[in-house]
Each structure stands twice: as structure tokens, then as C-alpha cells.
């Protein structure tokens, strides 16, 4: 249970950092920032989707 909570906290921190990076990229880089950050954001959401089913299964069966 505590391991899952630690994983959730880590994911929340990663999402917060990603949000800050996106905000600063929009401010400093403008359109070029979007070109760089959209694939990065897609990669992060893909990673999140890959992690979420495993944590859900761990909660169900653990």
C-alpha cells in the first residue's frame, strides 16, 4: 500500500514538473516551445497510461 502511494506521489510530482516546464516553454519559446513540448507531453501521457493500469491492478489484487 505504501509502495503504491509513493508511486502515486512520484507521478504527481512528475506531472507538476511537466506542467511547469510547459508553462515556461510557452512563455520563453512560444511556438518553438510548442513544437518541442507537444511530443514530450504526448510521451509523458503515454508513460502515464502505461503506468496507471499496473497500479490499478496492484490495488485490485494486492
PDB file of N, CA and C in Angstrom:
ATOM      1  N   UNK A   1       0.836  -1.199   0.000  1.00  0.00           N
ATOM      2  CA  UNK A   1       0.000   0.000   0.000  1.00  0.00           C
ATOM      3  C   UNK A   1       0.875   1.254   0.000  1.00  0.00           C
ATOM      4  N   UNK A   2       1.879   1.274   0.878  1.00  0.00           N
ATOM      5  CA  UNK A   2       2.752   2.449   0.937  1.00  0.00           C
ATOM      6  C   UNK A   2       3.578   2.570  -0.342  1.00  0.00           C
ATOM      7  N   UNK A   3       3.914   1.437  -0.953  1.00  0.00           N
ATOM      8  CA  UNK A   3       4.668   1.492  -2.214  1.00  0.00           C
ATOM      9  C   UNK A   3       3.812   2.139  -3.293  1.00  0.00           C
ATOM     10  N   UNK A   4       2.543   1.756  -3.380  1.00  0.00           N
ATOM     11  CA  UNK A   4       1.656   2.374  -4.367  1.00  0.00           C
ATOM     12  C   UNK A   4       1.495   3.865  -4.102  1.00  0.00           C
ATOM     13  N   UNK A   5       1.357   4.248  -2.845  1.00  0.00           N
ATOM     14  CA  UNK A   5       1.208   5.667  -2.512  1.00  0.00           C
ATOM     15  C   UNK A   5       2.453   6.440  -2.920  1.00  0.00           C
ATOM     16  N   UNK A   6       3.629   5.853  -2.705  1.00  0.00           N
ATOM     17  CA  UNK A   6       4.861   6.507  -3.123  1.00  0.00           C
ATOM     18  C   UNK A   6       4.916   6.672  -4.628  1.00  0.00           C
ATOM     19  N   UNK A   7       4.448   5.669  -5.365  1.00  0.00           N
ATOM     20  CA  UNK A   7       4.422   5.758  -6.827  1.00  0.00           C
ATOM     21  C   UNK A   7       3.466   6.848  -7.278  1.00  0.00           C
ATOM     22  N   UNK A   8       2.308   6.938  -6.647  1.00  0.00           N
ATOM     23  CA  UNK A   8       1.343   7.990  -6.993  1.00  0.00           C
ATOM     24  C   UNK A   8       1.939   9.361  -6.711  1.00  0.00           C
ATOM     25  N   UNK A   9       2.584   9.513  -5.557  1.00  0.00           N
ATOM     26  CA  UNK A   9       3.204  10.800  -5.228  1.00  0.00           C
ATOM     27  C   UNK A   9       4.268  11.162  -6.253  1.00  0.00           C
ATOM     28  N   UNK A  10       5.059  10.188  -6.672  1.00  0.00           N
ATOM     29  CA  UNK A  10       6.099  10.438  -7.666  1.00  0.00           C
ATOM     30  C   UNK A  10       5.479  10.868  -8.990  1.00  0.00           C
ATOM     31  N   UNK A  11       4.408  10.208  -9.405  1.00  0.00           N
ATOM     32  CA  UNK A  11       3.731  10.590 -10.651  1.00  0.00           C
ATOM     33  C   UNK A  11       3.171  12.004 -10.550  1.00  0.00           C
ATOM     34  N   UNK A  12       2.620  12.358  -9.384  1.00  0.00           N
ATOM     35  CA  UNK A  12       2.085  13.712  -9.202  1.00  0.00           C
ATOM     36  C   UNK A  12       3.202  14.737  -9.306  1.00  0.00           C
ATOM     37  N   UNK A  13       4.347  14.450  -8.701  1.00  0.00           N
ATOM     38  CA  UNK A  13       5.477  15.374  -8.797  1.00  0.00           C
ATOM     39  C   UNK A  13       5.938  15.513 -10.239  1.00  0.00           C
ATOM     40  N   UNK A  14       5.997  14.401 -10.977  1.00  0.00           N
ATOM     41  CA  UNK A  14       6.407  14.447 -12.380  1.00  0.00           C
ATOM     42  C   UNK A  14       5.432  15.299 -13.179  1.00  0.00           C
ATOM     43  N   UNK A  15       4.133  15.128 -12.932  1.00  0.00           N
ATOM     44  CA  UNK A  15       3.140  15.925 -13.658  1.00  0.00           C
ATOM     45  C   UNK A  15       3.257  17.403 -13.309  1.00  0.00           C
ATOM     46  N   UNK A  16       3.533  17.718 -12.042  1.00  0.00           N
ATOM     47  CA  UNK A  16       3.700  19.118 -11.658  1.00  0.00           C
ATOM     48  C   UNK A  16       4.911  19.722 -12.354  1.00  0.00           C
ATOM     49  N   UNK A  17       6.029  18.978 -12.389  1.00  0.00           N
ATOM     50  CA  UNK A  17       7.232  19.466 -13.059  1.00  0.00           C
ATOM     51  C   UNK A  17       6.968  19.636 -14.547  1.00  0.00           C
ATOM     52  N   UNK A  18       6.258  18.675 -15.148  1.00  0.00           N
ATOM     53  CA  UNK A  18       5.932  18.785 -16.571  1.00  0.00           C
ATOM     54  C   UNK A  18       5.068  20.018 -16.829  1.00  0.00           C
ATOM     55  N   UNK A  19       4.122  20.292 -15.950  1.00  0.00           N
ATOM     56  CA  UNK A  19       3.294  21.483 -16.103  1.00  0.00           C
ATOM     57  C   UNK A  19       4.116  22.754 -16.029  1.00  0.00           C
ATOM     58  N   UNK A  20       5.069  22.801 -15.098  1.00  0.00           N
ATOM     59  CA  UNK A  20       5.940  23.974 -15.002  1.00  0.00           C
ATOM     60  C   UNK A  20       6.791  24.117 -16.253  1.00  0.00           C
ATOM     61  N   UNK A  21       7.313  22.999 -16.765  1.00  0.00           N
ATOM     62  CA  UNK A  21       8.126  23.059 -17.983  1.00  0.00           C
ATOM     63  C   UNK A  21       7.302  23.548 -19.161  1.00  0.00           C
ATOM     64  N   UNK A  22       6.061  23.073 -19.261  1.00  0.00           N
ATOM     65  CA  UNK A  22       5.196  23.509 -20.361  1.00  0.00           C
ATOM     66  C   UNK A  22       4.915  25.005 -20.240  1.00  0.00           C
ATOM     67  N   UNK A  23       4.628  25.470 -19.023  1.00  0.00           N
ATOM     68  CA  UNK A  23       4.334  26.892 -18.838  1.00  0.00           C
ATOM     69  C   UNK A  23       5.546  27.749 -19.184  1.00  0.00           C
ATOM     70  N   UNK A  24       6.723  27.358 -18.709  1.00  0.00           N
ATOM     71  CA  UNK A  24       7.919  28.144 -19.011  1.00  0.00           C
ATOM     72  C   UNK A  24       8.266  28.044 -20.486  1.00  0.00           C
ATOM     73  N   UNK A  25       8.049  26.889 -21.088  1.00  0.00           N
ATOM     74  CA  UNK A  25       8.303  26.752 -22.521  1.00  0.00           C
ATOM     75  C   UNK A  25       7.399  27.657 -23.338  1.00  0.00           C
ATOM     76  N   UNK A  26       6.120  27.750 -22.932  1.00  0.00           N
ATOM     77  CA  UNK A  26       5.194  28.638 -23.636  1.00  0.00           C
ATOM     78  C   UNK A  26       5.647  30.083 -23.508  1.00  0.00           C
ATOM     79  N   UNK A  27       6.104  30.473 -22.325  1.00  0.00           N
ATOM     80  CA  UNK A  27       6.490  31.872 -22.115  1.00  0.00           C
ATOM     81  C   UNK A  27       7.776  32.193 -22.872  1.00  0.00           C
ATOM     82  N   UNK A  28       8.783  31.332 -22.742  1.00  0.00           N
ATOM     83  CA  UNK A  28      10.097  31.675 -23.265  1.00  0.00           C
ATOM     84  C   UNK A  28      10.264  31.342 -24.735  1.00  0.00           C
ATOM     85  N   UNK A  29       9.648  30.265 -25.192  1.00  0.00           N
ATOM     86  CA  UNK A  29       9.927  29.782 -26.540  1.00  0.00           C
ATOM     87  C   UNK A  29       8.776  29.994 -27.512  1.00  0.00           C
ATOM     88  N   UNK A  30       7.576  30.237 -26.991  1.00  0.00           N
ATOM     89  CA  UNK A  30       6.448  30.484 -27.872  1.00  0.00           C
ATOM     90  C   UNK A  30       6.143  29.286 -28.749  1.00  0.00           C
ATOM     91  N   UNK A  31       6.046  29.526 -30.045  1.00  0.00           N
ATOM     92  CA  UNK A  31       5.659  28.471 -30.984  1.00  0.00           C
ATOM     93  C   UNK A  31       6.702  27.362 -31.003  1.00  0.00           C
ATOM     94  N   UNK A  32       7.981  27.729 -30.971  1.00  0.00           N
ATOM     95  CA  UNK A  32       9.028  26.708 -30.955  1.00  0.00           C
ATOM     96  C   UNK A  32       8.905  25.826 -29.712  1.00  0.00           C
ATOM     97  N   UNK A  33       8.492  26.442 -28.594  1.00  0.00           N
ATOM     98  CA  UNK A  33       8.280  25.659 -27.383  1.00  0.00           C
ATOM     99  C   UNK A  33       7.179  24.624 -27.558  1.00  0.00           C
ATOM    100  N   UNK A  34       6.097  25.016 -28.253  1.00  0.00           N
ATOM    101  CA  UNK A  34       5.019  24.060 -28.521  1.00  0.00           C
ATOM    102  C   UNK A  34       5.522  22.905 -29.364  1.00  0.00           C
ATOM    103  N   UNK A  35       6.338  23.206 -30.393  1.00  0.00           N
ATOM    104  CA  UNK A  35       6.829  22.153 -31.287  1.00  0.00           C
ATOM    105  C   UNK A  35       7.634  21.131 -30.492  1.00  0.00           C
ATOM    106  N   UNK A  36       8.398  21.619 -29.508  1.00  0.00           N
ATOM    107  CA  UNK A  36       9.213  20.704 -28.708  1.00  0.00           C
ATOM    108  C   UNK A  36       8.378  20.005 -27.642  1.00  0.00           C
ATOM    109  N   UNK A  37       7.463  20.753 -27.010  1.00  0.00           N
ATOM    110  CA  UNK A  37       6.791  20.235 -25.827  1.00  0.00           C
ATOM    111  C   UNK A  37       5.616  19.323 -26.135  1.00  0.00           C
ATOM    112  N   UNK A  38       4.973  19.500 -27.282  1.00  0.00           N
ATOM    113  CA  UNK A  38       3.829  18.634 -27.596  1.00  0.00           C
ATOM    114  C   UNK A  38       4.257  17.161 -27.687  1.00  0.00           C
ATOM    115  N   UNK A  39       5.341  16.819 -28.417  1.00  0.00           N
ATOM    116  CA  UNK A  39       5.771  15.411 -28.392  1.00  0.00           C
ATOM    117  C   UNK A  39       6.204  14.956 -27.001  1.00  0.00           C
ATOM    118  N   UNK A  40       6.839  15.847 -26.237  1.00  0.00           N
ATOM    119  CA  UNK A  40       7.245  15.479 -24.880  1.00  0.00           C
ATOM    120  C   UNK A  40       6.020  15.200 -24.012  1.00  0.00           C
ATOM    121  N   UNK A  41       4.993  16.043 -24.149  1.00  0.00           N
ATOM    122  CA  UNK A  41       3.760  15.846 -23.393  1.00  0.00           C
ATOM    123  C   UNK A  41       3.073  14.548 -23.812  1.00  0.00           C
ATOM    124  N   UNK A  42       3.068  14.272 -25.113  1.00  0.00           N
ATOM    125  CA  UNK A  42       2.489  13.017 -25.596  1.00  0.00           C
ATOM    126  C   UNK A  42       3.242  11.824 -25.007  1.00  0.00           C
ATOM    127  N   UNK A  43       4.565  11.928 -24.934  1.00  0.00           N
ATOM    128  CA  UNK A  43       5.357  10.858 -24.336  1.00  0.00           C
ATOM    129  C   UNK A  43       5.040  10.676 -22.863  1.00  0.00           C
ATOM    130  N   UNK A  44       4.867  11.793 -22.146  1.00  0.00           N
ATOM    131  CA  UNK A  44       4.551  11.701 -20.724  1.00  0.00           C
ATOM    132  C   UNK A  44       3.179  11.085 -20.498  1.00  0.00           C
ATOM    133  N   UNK A  45       2.195  11.474 -21.312  1.00  0.00           N
ATOM    134  CA  UNK A  45       0.865  10.899 -21.134  1.00  0.00           C
ATOM    135  C   UNK A  45       0.879   9.419 -21.501  1.00  0.00           C
ATOM    136  N   UNK A  46       1.669   9.051 -22.514  1.00  0.00           N
ATOM    137  CA  UNK A  46       1.799   7.636 -22.861  1.00  0.00           C
ATOM    138  C   UNK A  46       2.410   6.849 -21.715  1.00  0.00           C
ATOM    139  N   UNK A  47       3.424   7.440 -21.084  1.00  0.00           N
ATOM    140  CA  UNK A  47       4.045   6.795 -19.935  1.00  0.00           C
ATOM    141  C   UNK A  47       3.056   6.672 -18.783  1.00  0.00           C
ATOM    142  N   UNK A  48       2.270   7.734 -18.563  1.00  0.00           N
ATOM    143  CA  UNK A  48       1.261   7.687 -17.511  1.00  0.00           C
ATOM    144  C   UNK A  48       0.223   6.608 -17.769  1.00  0.00           C
ATOM    145  N   UNK A  49      -0.216   6.500 -19.020  1.00  0.00           N
ATOM    146  CA  UNK A  49      -1.198   5.463 -19.354  1.00  0.00           C
ATOM    147  C   UNK A  49      -0.605   4.077 -19.196  1.00  0.00           C
ATOM    148  N   UNK A  50       0.691   3.938 -19.463  1.00  0.00           N
ATOM    149  CA  UNK A  50       1.332   2.638 -19.277  1.00  0.00           C
ATOM    150  C   UNK A  50       1.435   2.288 -17.795  1.00  0.00           C
ATOM    151  N   UNK A  51       1.633   3.318 -16.942  1.00  0.00           N
ATOM    152  CA  UNK A  51       1.792   3.051 -15.513  1.00  0.00           C
ATOM    153  C   UNK A  51       0.463   2.847 -14.803  1.00  0.00           C
ATOM    154  N   UNK A  52      -0.574   3.565 -15.229  1.00  0.00           N
ATOM    155  CA  UNK A  52      -1.836   3.521 -14.491  1.00  0.00           C
ATOM    156  C   UNK A  52      -2.475   2.134 -14.434  1.00  0.00           C
ATOM    157  N   UNK A  53      -2.540   1.375 -15.534  1.00  0.00           N
ATOM    158  CA  UNK A  53      -3.152   0.043 -15.418  1.00  0.00           C
ATOM    159  C   UNK A  53      -2.416  -0.853 -14.426  1.00  0.00           C
ATOM    160  N   UNK A  54      -1.080  -0.770 -14.373  1.00  0.00           N
ATOM    161  CA  UNK A  54      -0.342  -1.629 -13.456  1.00  0.00           C
ATOM    162  C   UNK A  54      -0.644  -1.261 -12.005  1.00  0.00           C
ATOM    163  N   UNK A  55      -0.767   0.034 -11.698  1.00  0.00           N
ATOM    164  CA  UNK A  55      -1.091   0.414 -10.321  1.00  0.00           C
ATOM    165  C   UNK A  55      -2.520   0.025  -9.980  1.00  0.00           C
ATOM    166  N   UNK A  56      -3.436   0.135 -10.944  1.00  0.00           N
ATOM    167  CA  UNK A  56      -4.820  -0.263 -10.692  1.00  0.00           C
ATOM    168  C   UNK A  56      -4.892  -1.763 -10.414  1.00  0.00           C
ATOM    169  N   UNK A  57      -4.133  -2.554 -11.178  1.00  0.00           N
ATOM    170  CA  UNK A  57      -4.116  -3.993 -10.942  1.00  0.00           C
ATOM    171  C   UNK A  57      -3.499  -4.303  -9.584  1.00  0.00           C
ATOM    172  N   UNK A  58      -2.464  -3.575  -9.224  1.00  0.00           N
ATOM    173  CA  UNK A  58      -1.835  -3.815  -7.922  1.00  0.00           C
ATOM    174  C   UNK A  58      -2.818  -3.521  -6.794  1.00  0.00           C
ATOM    175  N   UNK A  59      -3.645  -2.494  -6.957  1.00  0.00           N
ATOM    176  CA  UNK A  59      -4.633  -2.191  -5.926  1.00  0.00           C
ATOM    177  C   UNK A  59      -5.707  -3.273  -5.868  1.00  0.00           C
ATOM    178  N   UNK A  60      -6.096  -3.793  -7.034  1.00  0.00           N
ATOM    179  CA  UNK A  60      -7.134  -4.822  -7.048  1.00  0.00           C
ATOM    180  C   UNK A  60      -6.644  -6.112  -6.406  1.00  0.00           C
ATOM    181  N   UNK A  61      -5.468  -6.558  -6.801  1.00  0.00           N
ATOM    182  CA  UNK A  61      -5.007  -7.879  -6.388  1.00  0.00           C
ATOM    183  C   UNK A  61      -4.107  -7.827  -5.163  1.00  0.00           C
ATOM    184  N   UNK A  62      -3.604  -6.645  -4.816  1.00  0.00           N
ATOM    185  CA  UNK A  62      -2.692  -6.558  -3.682  1.00  0.00           C
ATOM    186  C   UNK A  62      -3.451  -6.252  -2.420  1.00  0.00           C
TER     187      UNK A  62
END
